[in-house]
XYZ file of C-alpha atoms in Angstrom:
768
model
C 135.428 79.528 25.856
C 133.388 82.474 27.049
C 131.691 84.213 24.159
C 129.229 87.053 24.497
C 127.413 88.601 21.561
C 125.871 92.037 22.020
C 122.934 93.324 19.987
C 121.579 96.820 20.522
C 119.756 99.431 18.426
C 121.804 102.444 17.281
C 122.138 105.052 20.092
C 120.520 102.741 22.674
C 123.332 103.798 25.031
C 124.320 107.422 25.455
C 128.078 106.879 25.564
C 130.171 105.434 22.745
C 131.546 102.982 25.325
C 128.717 100.448 25.281
C 127.996 97.741 27.821
C 129.997 95.358 25.632
C 133.087 97.546 25.485
C 132.834 98.024 29.247
C 133.058 94.231 29.535
C 135.948 94.293 27.109
C 137.921 96.803 29.182
C 137.141 95.118 32.486
C 138.276 91.651 31.447
C 141.036 92.579 28.977
C 139.339 90.305 26.445
C 139.959 90.386 22.702
C 137.089 91.642 20.621
C 136.525 91.757 16.873
C 135.205 94.950 15.316
C 132.431 94.439 12.788
C 131.223 96.914 10.254
C 129.258 95.777 7.194
C 126.770 92.988 6.779
C 128.531 90.336 4.672
C 126.314 87.423 5.613
C 128.330 84.177 6.001
C 131.630 85.833 5.015
C 131.759 87.802 8.251
C 130.855 84.743 10.365
C 133.534 82.679 8.576
C 136.155 85.355 9.223
C 135.099 85.593 12.872
C 135.515 81.839 13.443
C 138.910 81.882 11.675
C 140.233 84.753 13.804
C 139.024 83.142 17.024
C 140.849 79.892 16.249
C 144.008 81.627 15.006
C 144.384 84.054 17.913
C 142.964 82.008 20.768
C 141.691 83.794 23.803
C 139.605 82.378 26.649
C 137.083 85.214 26.567
C 135.543 87.015 23.631
C 133.102 89.923 23.442
C 131.602 90.690 20.035
C 129.600 93.897 19.647
C 127.226 94.128 16.689
C 127.219 90.469 15.621
C 125.150 88.900 14.152
C 123.491 91.488 11.921
C 121.707 88.912 9.763
C 120.068 85.539 10.607
C 122.321 83.789 8.051
C 125.389 84.804 10.065
C 124.007 83.285 13.259
C 122.927 80.064 11.499
C 126.382 79.685 9.937
C 128.171 80.388 13.208
C 126.059 77.935 15.258
C 126.612 75.216 12.634
C 130.409 75.624 12.572
C 131.499 76.780 16.050
C 130.633 76.317 19.732
C 127.562 78.345 20.777
C 128.067 81.615 22.659
C 127.540 81.678 26.415
C 125.030 84.509 26.062
C 123.574 86.862 23.502
C 123.076 90.193 25.242
C 120.178 92.175 23.775
C 119.787 95.816 24.844
C 116.220 96.823 24.062
C 115.350 100.495 23.573
C 112.504 102.435 21.944
C 113.006 104.729 18.966
C 112.140 107.765 21.125
C 114.811 106.800 23.671
C 117.467 106.319 20.977
C 116.604 109.695 19.458
C 116.889 111.329 22.881
C 120.340 109.831 23.448
C 121.391 110.921 19.963
C 120.203 114.473 20.692
C 122.177 114.464 23.955
C 125.390 113.766 22.002
C 125.054 117.068 20.139
C 125.453 117.708 16.416
C 129.222 118.279 16.738
C 129.826 114.824 18.224
C 131.440 112.361 15.793
C 128.793 109.713 16.646
C 125.826 112.036 16.045
C 123.410 110.794 13.352
C 120.736 112.757 11.538
C 117.352 111.851 13.160
C 115.875 110.683 9.826
C 118.860 108.388 9.170
C 118.778 107.113 12.746
C 115.068 106.210 12.510
C 115.792 104.279 9.334
C 118.677 102.377 10.973
C 116.555 101.539 14.024
C 113.757 100.211 11.787
C 116.239 98.049 9.863
C 117.707 96.782 13.133
C 114.378 95.619 14.540
C 113.256 94.067 11.252
C 116.533 92.127 11.011
C 116.450 91.156 14.691
C 113.108 89.324 14.820
C 114.430 85.977 13.580
C 117.740 86.331 15.464
C 115.991 87.068 18.782
C 113.517 84.215 18.247
C 116.334 81.758 17.500
C 118.451 82.876 20.475
C 115.427 82.683 22.789
C 114.585 79.138 21.644
C 118.155 78.052 22.408
C 118.173 79.746 25.828
C 120.955 82.159 24.863
C 119.173 85.520 25.022
C 119.715 87.872 27.969
C 117.578 90.980 27.556
C 118.184 94.390 29.136
C 115.140 96.606 28.729
C 116.353 100.205 28.384
C 113.017 101.536 27.100
C 112.638 103.782 30.148
C 116.094 105.293 29.651
C 118.180 103.930 32.488
C 121.394 105.680 33.469
C 124.500 104.264 31.779
C 125.839 102.929 35.072
C 122.551 101.033 35.587
C 122.810 99.457 32.120
C 126.411 98.448 32.815
C 125.420 96.908 36.160
C 122.752 94.813 34.426
C 125.225 93.812 31.700
C 127.768 92.843 34.344
C 125.279 90.326 35.756
C 125.790 88.245 32.601
C 129.486 87.592 33.047
C 130.519 88.818 36.491
C 130.639 86.308 39.320
C 128.812 87.046 42.544
C 131.464 88.297 44.999
C 130.802 88.314 48.750
C 133.211 89.907 51.235
C 133.443 88.364 54.725
C 135.132 90.059 57.687
C 135.226 89.338 61.416
C 136.551 90.878 64.607
C 137.788 88.756 67.501
C 135.319 86.056 68.535
C 133.296 86.686 65.361
C 135.795 84.446 63.505
C 133.892 81.299 64.520
C 130.622 82.446 62.917
C 132.495 83.619 59.800
C 134.261 80.242 59.460
C 130.886 78.478 59.755
C 129.511 80.655 56.933
C 132.496 79.991 54.639
C 132.341 76.232 55.304
C 128.592 76.061 54.650
C 128.747 78.049 51.408
C 131.777 76.237 49.972
C 130.538 72.713 50.800
C 126.806 73.062 50.110
C 126.209 76.037 47.795
C 128.996 75.988 45.149
C 130.932 78.989 46.477
C 134.731 79.232 46.178
C 136.762 80.977 48.879
C 139.599 83.258 47.770
C 141.895 84.152 50.647
C 144.550 86.717 49.664
C 147.156 85.268 52.065
C 146.745 81.709 50.760
C 146.912 82.883 47.131
C 150.140 84.794 47.865
C 151.695 81.674 49.394
C 150.708 79.638 46.312
C 152.351 82.177 44.001
C 155.540 82.061 46.108
C 155.549 78.236 46.102
C 155.177 78.139 42.306
C 157.896 80.828 41.955
C 155.968 82.801 39.378
C 156.931 86.385 38.522
C 154.275 87.620 40.939
C 155.476 85.121 43.542
C 159.040 86.458 43.286
C 157.809 90.015 43.818
C 155.815 88.895 46.869
C 158.868 87.129 48.298
C 160.892 90.319 47.836
C 158.346 92.441 49.734
C 157.988 89.879 52.535
C 161.753 89.440 53.020
C 162.170 93.222 53.265
C 159.220 93.589 55.692
C 157.296 95.724 53.217
C 153.511 95.553 52.846
C 152.450 93.827 49.628
C 150.951 96.512 47.317
C 147.204 96.274 46.774
C 147.729 96.344 42.991
C 149.731 93.095 43.195
C 147.107 91.345 45.327
C 144.377 92.509 42.962
C 146.334 91.139 39.998
C 146.405 87.695 41.656
C 142.679 87.868 42.478
C 141.742 89.066 38.973
C 143.663 86.196 37.390
C 141.894 83.676 39.659
C 138.389 85.154 39.424
C 138.425 85.366 35.620
C 140.273 82.117 34.995
C 139.017 79.616 32.450
C 137.322 77.672 35.272
C 134.839 80.551 35.468
C 133.786 80.483 39.140
C 130.391 82.188 39.448
C 130.164 82.393 43.267
C 133.125 83.754 45.207
C 133.780 84.482 48.882
C 136.550 87.027 49.430
C 138.425 86.978 52.760
C 141.556 88.687 54.076
C 141.370 91.482 51.504
C 140.600 94.375 51.059
C 141.420 96.009 54.397
C 141.403 99.692 53.393
C 139.062 101.861 51.353
C 141.808 102.439 48.747
C 142.197 98.640 48.409
C 138.429 98.293 47.920
C 138.431 100.891 45.135
C 141.375 99.247 43.334
C 139.757 95.801 43.607
C 136.355 96.918 42.303
C 137.895 98.764 39.349
C 139.828 95.653 38.294
C 137.663 92.709 39.357
C 134.081 93.839 39.732
C 131.693 95.081 42.365
C 131.320 93.330 45.710
C 127.645 92.350 45.947
C 127.478 92.269 49.754
C 129.837 92.494 52.703
C 129.059 90.263 55.708
C 130.559 91.387 59.005
C 130.732 89.253 62.168
C 131.612 91.375 65.222
C 132.993 90.276 68.570
C 130.232 89.948 71.233
C 131.401 93.123 72.979
C 130.969 95.116 69.759
C 127.325 94.271 69.180
C 126.285 96.833 71.807
C 128.398 99.872 70.902
C 129.291 101.645 67.631
C 132.754 100.632 66.527
C 133.409 101.838 62.956
C 135.372 104.924 62.017
C 133.842 107.355 59.522
C 136.052 106.088 56.693
C 136.157 102.339 57.383
C 135.236 99.786 54.700
C 132.204 98.778 56.751
C 130.848 102.328 56.901
C 131.396 102.910 53.175
C 129.663 99.633 52.231
C 126.758 100.352 54.554
C 126.182 103.794 53.059
C 125.826 102.028 49.715
C 123.409 99.465 51.203
C 125.954 96.668 50.728
C 126.851 95.687 54.303
C 125.155 93.082 56.465
C 125.783 92.845 60.195
C 125.386 89.236 61.476
C 125.781 87.710 64.925
C 125.384 84.158 63.607
C 125.082 82.551 60.185
C 122.096 80.983 58.466
C 121.723 80.538 54.697
C 118.132 81.817 54.709
C 119.273 84.923 56.566
C 122.095 85.463 54.067
C 119.723 85.170 51.084
C 117.379 87.637 52.761
C 120.079 90.274 53.248
C 121.578 89.700 49.804
C 118.233 90.788 48.406
C 117.817 87.534 46.500
C 114.835 86.486 48.599
C 111.548 87.121 46.843
C 109.444 89.671 48.732
C 105.796 88.680 48.984
C 102.913 88.765 51.446
C 101.183 85.552 52.547
C 97.590 86.123 53.691
C 95.627 83.551 55.710
C 92.190 83.801 57.290
C 88.846 82.001 57.684
C 86.581 81.666 54.618
C 84.911 84.983 53.659
C 87.095 86.931 56.105
C 88.123 89.267 53.265
C 91.492 87.882 52.049
C 90.912 89.041 48.461
C 89.762 92.487 49.572
C 92.844 92.867 51.802
C 95.110 91.769 48.928
C 93.675 94.514 46.705
C 94.198 97.105 49.463
C 97.808 95.932 49.938
C 98.325 96.466 46.197
C 97.798 100.207 46.806
C 100.833 100.163 49.141
C 103.246 99.370 46.305
C 102.741 95.605 45.924
C 102.181 93.838 42.602
C 98.929 91.859 42.691
C 99.044 88.327 41.235
C 95.468 87.217 40.496
C 95.172 83.431 40.215
C 91.906 83.150 38.232
C 93.074 85.296 35.251
C 96.367 83.370 35.423
C 94.481 80.061 35.084
C 92.538 81.399 32.100
C 95.757 82.505 30.410
C 97.354 79.084 31.025
C 94.264 77.302 29.668
C 94.465 79.270 26.393
C 98.223 78.683 26.133
C 98.002 74.922 26.807
C 95.006 74.503 24.491
C 95.686 76.400 21.238
C 92.870 76.669 18.686
C 94.455 74.208 16.231
C 95.238 71.597 18.938
C 93.885 68.048 18.584
C 93.001 65.522 21.261
C 91.630 66.039 24.764
C 92.032 69.532 26.276
C 94.700 69.979 28.945
C 93.270 70.720 32.384
C 95.198 73.391 34.278
C 96.364 71.929 37.593
C 97.793 73.514 40.721
C 101.274 72.397 39.581
C 100.833 74.366 36.334
C 99.899 77.483 38.313
C 102.827 77.024 40.698
C 105.316 76.638 37.845
C 103.983 79.792 36.172
C 104.254 81.743 39.447
C 107.852 80.547 39.831
C 108.727 81.572 36.272
C 107.129 85.014 36.566
C 108.316 85.980 40.029
C 111.799 84.540 40.497
C 113.066 86.369 37.422
C 112.009 89.696 38.975
C 113.217 89.283 42.569
C 116.241 91.556 42.097
C 114.035 94.492 41.067
C 112.856 95.296 44.611
C 109.283 94.324 43.646
C 106.863 93.048 46.287
C 103.991 90.693 45.492
C 100.668 89.687 46.981
C 98.306 86.912 45.784
C 94.548 87.047 45.234
C 92.720 83.733 44.739
C 95.548 81.434 45.829
C 94.173 78.345 47.677
C 95.125 79.587 51.152
C 92.683 77.104 52.717
C 95.023 74.199 51.909
C 98.170 73.705 53.993
C 99.857 71.589 51.297
C 99.370 74.323 48.698
C 100.920 76.956 50.974
C 103.899 74.717 51.789
C 104.478 73.976 48.095
C 104.390 77.695 47.377
C 107.017 78.386 50.076
C 109.197 75.503 48.864
C 109.048 76.949 45.353
C 109.615 80.684 45.934
C 110.853 80.804 49.545
C 109.357 82.034 52.815
C 107.199 85.172 52.717
C 108.533 88.498 53.937
C 105.084 89.374 55.363
C 102.776 86.892 57.077
C 99.297 88.415 57.491
C 96.612 86.817 59.609
C 93.070 88.099 59.094
C 90.616 87.954 61.971
C 86.889 88.553 61.901
C 84.120 88.120 64.491
C 82.279 84.797 64.132
C 78.884 86.556 63.980
C 80.091 88.635 61.016
C 81.458 85.527 59.245
C 78.135 83.687 59.674
C 76.311 86.759 58.350
C 78.578 86.838 55.253
C 78.044 83.093 54.652
C 74.279 83.560 54.844
C 74.461 86.481 52.391
C 76.577 84.415 49.971
C 74.111 81.485 50.217
C 71.221 83.957 49.705
C 69.420 82.795 52.840
C 68.322 84.824 55.906
C 70.266 82.501 58.244
C 72.354 79.321 58.031
C 70.654 76.001 58.689
C 72.185 73.237 60.792
C 73.997 71.586 57.883
C 75.441 74.887 56.684
C 76.600 75.701 60.223
C 78.430 72.362 60.381
C 80.197 73.168 57.091
C 81.120 76.596 58.468
C 82.571 75.074 61.672
C 84.528 72.536 59.598
C 86.039 75.387 57.538
C 87.050 77.169 60.764
C 88.748 73.991 62.019
C 90.662 73.726 58.733
C 91.856 77.310 59.131
C 92.941 76.637 62.737
C 94.989 73.601 61.625
C 96.631 75.619 58.810
C 97.483 78.386 61.274
C 99.043 75.800 63.599
C 101.158 74.318 60.785
C 102.430 77.802 59.853
C 103.209 78.793 63.447
C 106.954 78.578 62.685
C 106.602 81.734 60.555
C 105.539 83.724 63.623
C 108.864 83.048 65.319
C 110.939 83.722 62.186
C 112.880 86.977 62.635
C 112.992 87.485 58.847
C 109.194 87.334 58.474
C 107.054 90.309 59.533
C 103.934 88.996 61.289
C 100.793 91.189 61.190
C 97.168 90.868 62.271
C 94.331 92.690 60.484
C 90.707 92.886 61.622
C 88.159 93.011 58.794
C 84.831 93.154 60.656
C 84.782 96.969 60.742
C 84.385 99.661 58.055
C 86.616 99.440 54.963
C 88.305 102.746 55.869
C 89.441 101.220 59.171
C 90.886 98.167 57.380
C 92.709 100.378 54.885
C 94.146 102.426 57.753
C 95.479 99.239 59.422
C 97.147 98.189 56.155
C 98.737 101.607 55.639
C 100.118 101.528 59.181
C 101.752 98.170 58.404
C 103.248 98.851 54.979
C 103.790 102.587 54.646
C 107.212 103.798 55.865
C 107.430 105.820 59.079
C 109.714 108.850 58.841
C 111.888 110.135 61.698
C 113.594 113.472 60.998
C 116.849 114.470 62.673
C 117.443 118.172 63.354
C 120.880 118.906 64.846
C 123.549 121.528 65.304
C 126.096 121.242 62.503
C 128.939 120.525 64.969
C 127.265 117.276 66.065
C 128.349 114.621 63.579
C 125.866 111.729 63.671
C 126.488 110.009 60.333
C 128.793 107.241 61.564
C 126.791 106.751 64.773
C 123.480 106.286 62.929
C 125.142 104.041 60.357
C 126.332 101.786 63.175
C 123.010 101.844 65.001
C 121.163 100.806 61.840
C 123.431 97.722 61.589
C 121.697 96.101 64.526
C 118.328 97.871 64.571
C 115.610 97.396 62.016
C 115.609 100.887 60.505
C 116.950 102.559 57.377
C 119.224 105.583 57.725
C 119.751 108.180 54.983
C 121.817 111.375 55.007
C 120.109 113.798 52.582
C 123.293 115.783 51.801
C 125.211 112.604 51.014
C 122.414 111.258 48.794
C 122.382 114.533 46.805
C 126.179 114.555 46.513
C 126.324 110.966 45.202
C 123.578 111.630 42.632
C 125.248 114.814 41.332
C 128.684 113.173 41.161
C 127.169 110.261 39.188
C 125.945 112.850 36.652
C 122.623 111.077 36.362
C 119.644 112.822 34.774
C 118.219 113.540 38.223
C 121.635 114.732 39.430
C 121.956 117.109 36.469
C 118.451 118.443 37.166
C 119.392 119.024 40.810
C 122.575 120.867 39.830
C 120.588 123.176 37.535
C 118.276 124.181 40.392
C 121.105 124.948 42.828
C 120.905 128.369 44.451
C 123.363 128.863 47.317
C 121.661 130.466 50.315
C 123.360 132.142 53.253
C 123.036 130.145 56.476
C 123.249 131.272 60.084
C 125.594 128.403 60.916
C 127.533 126.670 58.158
C 128.965 123.171 58.575
C 132.733 122.737 58.559
C 132.144 119.788 56.243
C 132.271 121.426 52.784
C 130.336 118.575 51.207
C 127.547 118.814 53.779
C 127.273 122.576 53.202
C 127.474 122.540 49.373
C 125.015 119.656 49.030
C 122.615 120.764 51.759
C 119.027 120.247 50.444
C 118.120 123.881 51.230
C 120.208 125.005 48.214
C 118.178 122.889 45.739
C 114.626 122.693 44.433
C 112.556 120.973 47.145
C 110.400 118.946 44.709
C 113.471 117.515 42.951
C 115.091 116.744 46.326
C 111.951 114.861 47.418
C 111.943 112.946 44.132
C 115.551 111.906 44.778
C 114.894 110.925 48.420
C 111.880 108.869 47.337
C 114.081 107.048 44.832
C 116.790 106.472 47.481
C 114.216 104.951 49.851
C 112.860 102.619 47.143
C 116.373 101.416 46.259
C 117.670 101.041 49.835
C 114.582 99.924 51.757
C 114.327 96.252 52.566
C 111.067 96.006 54.562
C 112.266 98.454 57.236
C 109.302 100.238 58.772
C 111.229 103.190 60.227
C 113.371 105.501 58.083
C 115.622 108.040 59.811
C 116.625 110.978 57.600
C 119.258 113.526 58.559
C 119.563 116.900 56.841
C 116.049 117.661 55.530
C 115.029 120.247 58.153
C 116.957 123.419 57.305
C 114.627 126.428 57.254
C 115.735 127.387 60.788
C 119.293 127.799 59.443
C 118.413 130.433 56.827
C 119.830 133.912 57.460
C 118.119 136.140 54.892
C 114.487 137.147 55.281
C 113.834 136.709 51.523
C 114.994 133.061 51.658
C 112.785 132.391 54.682
C 109.737 133.557 52.718
C 110.309 130.959 49.978
C 109.632 127.975 52.249
C 108.217 127.973 55.768
C 108.849 125.236 58.367
C 105.290 123.944 58.005
C 105.737 123.733 54.200
C 108.941 121.757 54.749
C 107.136 119.243 56.973
C 104.094 118.941 54.684
C 106.107 118.210 51.523
C 108.169 115.557 53.359
C 105.048 113.777 54.621
C 103.300 113.996 51.265
C 106.223 112.605 49.266
C 108.035 110.214 51.634
C 105.629 108.963 54.309
C 104.135 109.765 57.685
C 106.436 111.726 60.003
C 106.212 109.979 63.369
C 108.952 111.855 65.188
C 111.412 114.745 65.089
C 114.666 114.494 67.077
C 116.342 117.804 67.890
C 119.948 117.724 69.193
C 121.221 121.183 70.106
C 123.585 123.195 72.291
C 121.322 126.229 72.051
C 118.145 127.043 73.947
C 115.535 124.331 73.483
C 112.547 124.933 71.201
C 109.260 125.698 72.852
C 106.793 122.890 72.246
C 103.725 124.683 73.587
C 102.354 127.541 71.473
C 103.911 130.575 73.133
C 101.363 132.865 71.548
C 99.004 132.554 74.541
C 96.214 135.097 74.146
C 97.412 138.233 75.960
C 94.714 140.784 75.269
C 95.564 144.409 74.632
C 93.383 147.442 73.887
C 93.869 149.444 70.738
C 92.122 152.845 71.040
C 90.176 154.323 68.193
C 92.384 156.418 65.950
C 91.052 160.013 65.599
C 91.447 161.186 61.988
C 93.295 164.413 61.473
C 91.248 167.376 60.224
C 92.104 167.962 56.615
C 92.647 171.686 55.992
C 92.132 173.181 52.581
C 95.081 175.004 51.071
C 94.929 178.846 51.477
C 94.707 179.441 47.736
C 91.838 176.926 47.314
C 88.464 178.121 46.053
C 85.965 178.064 48.971
C 83.203 177.070 46.542
C 85.034 173.783 45.553
C 83.293 170.573 46.831
C 85.083 168.697 49.631
C 87.181 165.593 48.787
C 85.499 162.192 49.143
C 87.675 161.200 52.105
C 87.047 164.609 53.688
C 83.362 164.210 53.135
C 83.263 160.729 54.661
C 85.397 161.555 57.651
C 84.117 164.981 58.599
C 80.613 165.349 57.154
C 79.218 161.778 57.205
C 79.041 161.441 53.424
C 78.623 158.300 51.320
C 82.191 156.953 51.861
C 82.705 153.822 54.040
C 83.103 154.482 57.771
C 86.612 154.419 59.179
C 87.896 151.103 60.585
C 87.349 151.013 64.350
C 89.890 148.746 66.146
C 87.949 148.955 69.433
C 85.338 146.606 67.987
C 87.847 143.697 67.821
C 89.771 141.570 70.356
C 93.551 141.956 69.916
C 96.426 139.844 71.228
C 100.050 140.830 71.638
C 102.623 139.073 69.390
C 105.265 136.830 71.029
C 107.801 138.687 68.934
C 109.300 135.593 67.286
C 108.192 132.900 64.813
C 106.968 129.509 65.936
C 109.592 126.762 66.334
C 109.542 123.335 64.669
C 108.276 121.909 67.960
C 105.318 124.278 67.979
C 104.531 123.612 64.331
C 104.698 119.845 64.840
C 102.649 119.955 68.072
C 100.038 122.161 66.400
C 99.857 119.883 63.383
C 99.757 116.518 65.198
C 98.941 115.371 68.694
C 102.529 114.824 69.762
C 104.301 113.661 72.878
C 106.913 116.335 73.565
C 109.973 115.696 75.712
C 112.765 118.144 76.499
C 115.818 116.714 78.242
C 119.479 117.315 78.894
C 121.911 114.753 77.476
C 122.656 113.368 80.945
C 118.947 112.667 81.561
C 118.449 110.552 78.423
C 120.764 107.613 79.099
C 122.298 106.885 82.519
C 125.144 104.938 80.855
C 126.519 107.965 79.028
C 125.727 111.474 77.805
C 127.514 111.408 74.427
C 125.628 111.632 71.109
C 125.850 107.881 70.441
C 124.279 106.948 73.801
C 121.592 109.625 73.414
C 120.616 108.576 69.868
C 120.567 104.910 70.831
C 118.088 105.633 73.649
C 115.880 107.983 71.595
C 115.634 105.573 68.654
C 114.779 102.777 71.071
C 111.912 104.880 72.487
C 110.557 105.588 68.977
C 110.877 102.111 67.427
C 110.095 99.669 70.247
C 109.653 101.759 73.401
C 106.814 103.718 74.978
C 106.650 106.184 72.042
C 106.274 103.524 69.315
C 102.531 104.175 68.915
C 102.601 107.992 69.118
C 103.981 111.013 67.268
C 106.753 112.670 69.257
C 109.025 115.699 69.346
C 112.171 114.840 71.292
C 114.811 117.459 71.971
C 118.034 117.087 73.887
C 120.293 119.881 75.056
C 124.061 119.353 75.157
C 126.556 121.569 77.020
C 128.182 124.390 75.004
C 131.654 122.845 75.382
C 130.517 119.536 73.814
């Protein structure tokens, strides 16, 4: 039977409903409450209750509390499937306890809580060691204070099966059928088709089957709750399927919500469209596909391949493979890539660590020599366990001059996500070899060795040529024979995200259109208002902080969408908003170079002068670039007059005549013997005061009478390509928003504007 033990320090989760009790509720399992430490007595009672009141699944929270209990249980009963250990620091537990408030029934005095935590960790050492040695321990590190929903998601990984949803339209059925067949026959997946399961229930004449027969005979749609009940029973049956493909259900958003509440979260949805649909947007705003894509859970496929599926599931390890001639600077490039958010794996320190581990001080006999296989196994163990954490890796010191070593690496951890080829002028390479050999120039023998090394590199490059044609591998070339600053700039251009900002009239709804376009184009789309709304509704720490900073500002034009207006970034603290957007990019980004963000440019919508003084358009652009990445383009869709992109404040010189100061007359009752005032003295008698300001000495220009537009700010800040068009000029196929955006994004990502900053604005007719 399924048996999960849960160990956690007191107050390691904020809510009384722990990860274990969440499991309990989800699976309707029977749990046994434990209170005091009674050594073997408690373990004996637990075993007795489990045999008396048999249930296929058990979740025990707070057991074992003493090593003797675990020893007794393992000696007299089947071992548990997993022991879930939620790790948290004392400071984190105290913070959660403080958040409960003194009036809460679970609140514990800080001194008592510290004592309990100390006792827990002292009593856990032997238990954790024993569970680890038997391969039972599953650790969730909550030291950094994850949100409760994040802890529950990690806990769900222990017992929840992986559920994939497959859907197809029209001719896409063939590709979907190929995927289902491949996964069920070669990769241990089980297909659950709602229609087939309903027919089975009817054939067996179960209670559910009789209800289904009643609905069918009366031409009534089968309720989603009934279908979910069948699926729940099958998914969490004693057979314990761990990989499931769901087809034929759910069809509606309401069905999806009911299913996920009862059965668990769908990991990914794979959609196979008809050929005609791969060119045009086809989802409604509230379709299942759109909802899943907003949550970064939908994959759009034209044809199936297992490698492609693993890539989009996020289970493919993300790492950069660097090749190049000897002394071309592979190690130096790896260290520079580390600065772009990669984790550097250094092979030499790894070998030293393995040598110490394999040759302890008290060991006898010949020392163990660390081989390439040892290193490869350690890399596999370290990296594959962290591939779901969105980490990216790069190696320094790996034997990239051996084709066999590279192939073994790829067979062990999968194909790289980035394939980087380093090039360097031959003269520079020879110079570096001479410097390394400490000679003024290479002799004939050394030149032959150098040429042999170049031939080896050429053969390796030829053997890896398949990676260049792999659509899932990003191929890059970096030149290292120039200054280091130039190399670093090349690396930043490759790995840093490129930001495209969308500025639009509130009547122009682009959310669904951009969601659809991102299905088939390699860019990430985020709606800032929606991201803020989801974070606040989750009541996360960042969401609570955002809500505290909210200050509703009056806008010139307010969106009819209440959510878009209430959660518009302009109403919240800009630094907290940028922190949230940065987090959203890290979670959602999967090697996309271009990120399109809608809703961040809002200063032009402010109505009150006081609000406009708080943040200027240039400040808005600077904080976005500093926090999120380089802004490569701004797209402006409007029905109003187009922004000027040239600085309209062309010097128009005017003359300001010298102001003649008025003669200051003394009051009639003043004493004529009184000294003149200082200002009087300076103005009329040439005293010691400073001379009056003379405007005729300066060149003056007339004001344009209005502030600069975003286009002028952007053009003044960067050397931009500015284009102003009507909607009919953008795309000859159509002048609607979807056609226009498709063309503009094509220009920015792969077209003639891919290598330049641009400000693109399109004017639509007023009646649009």
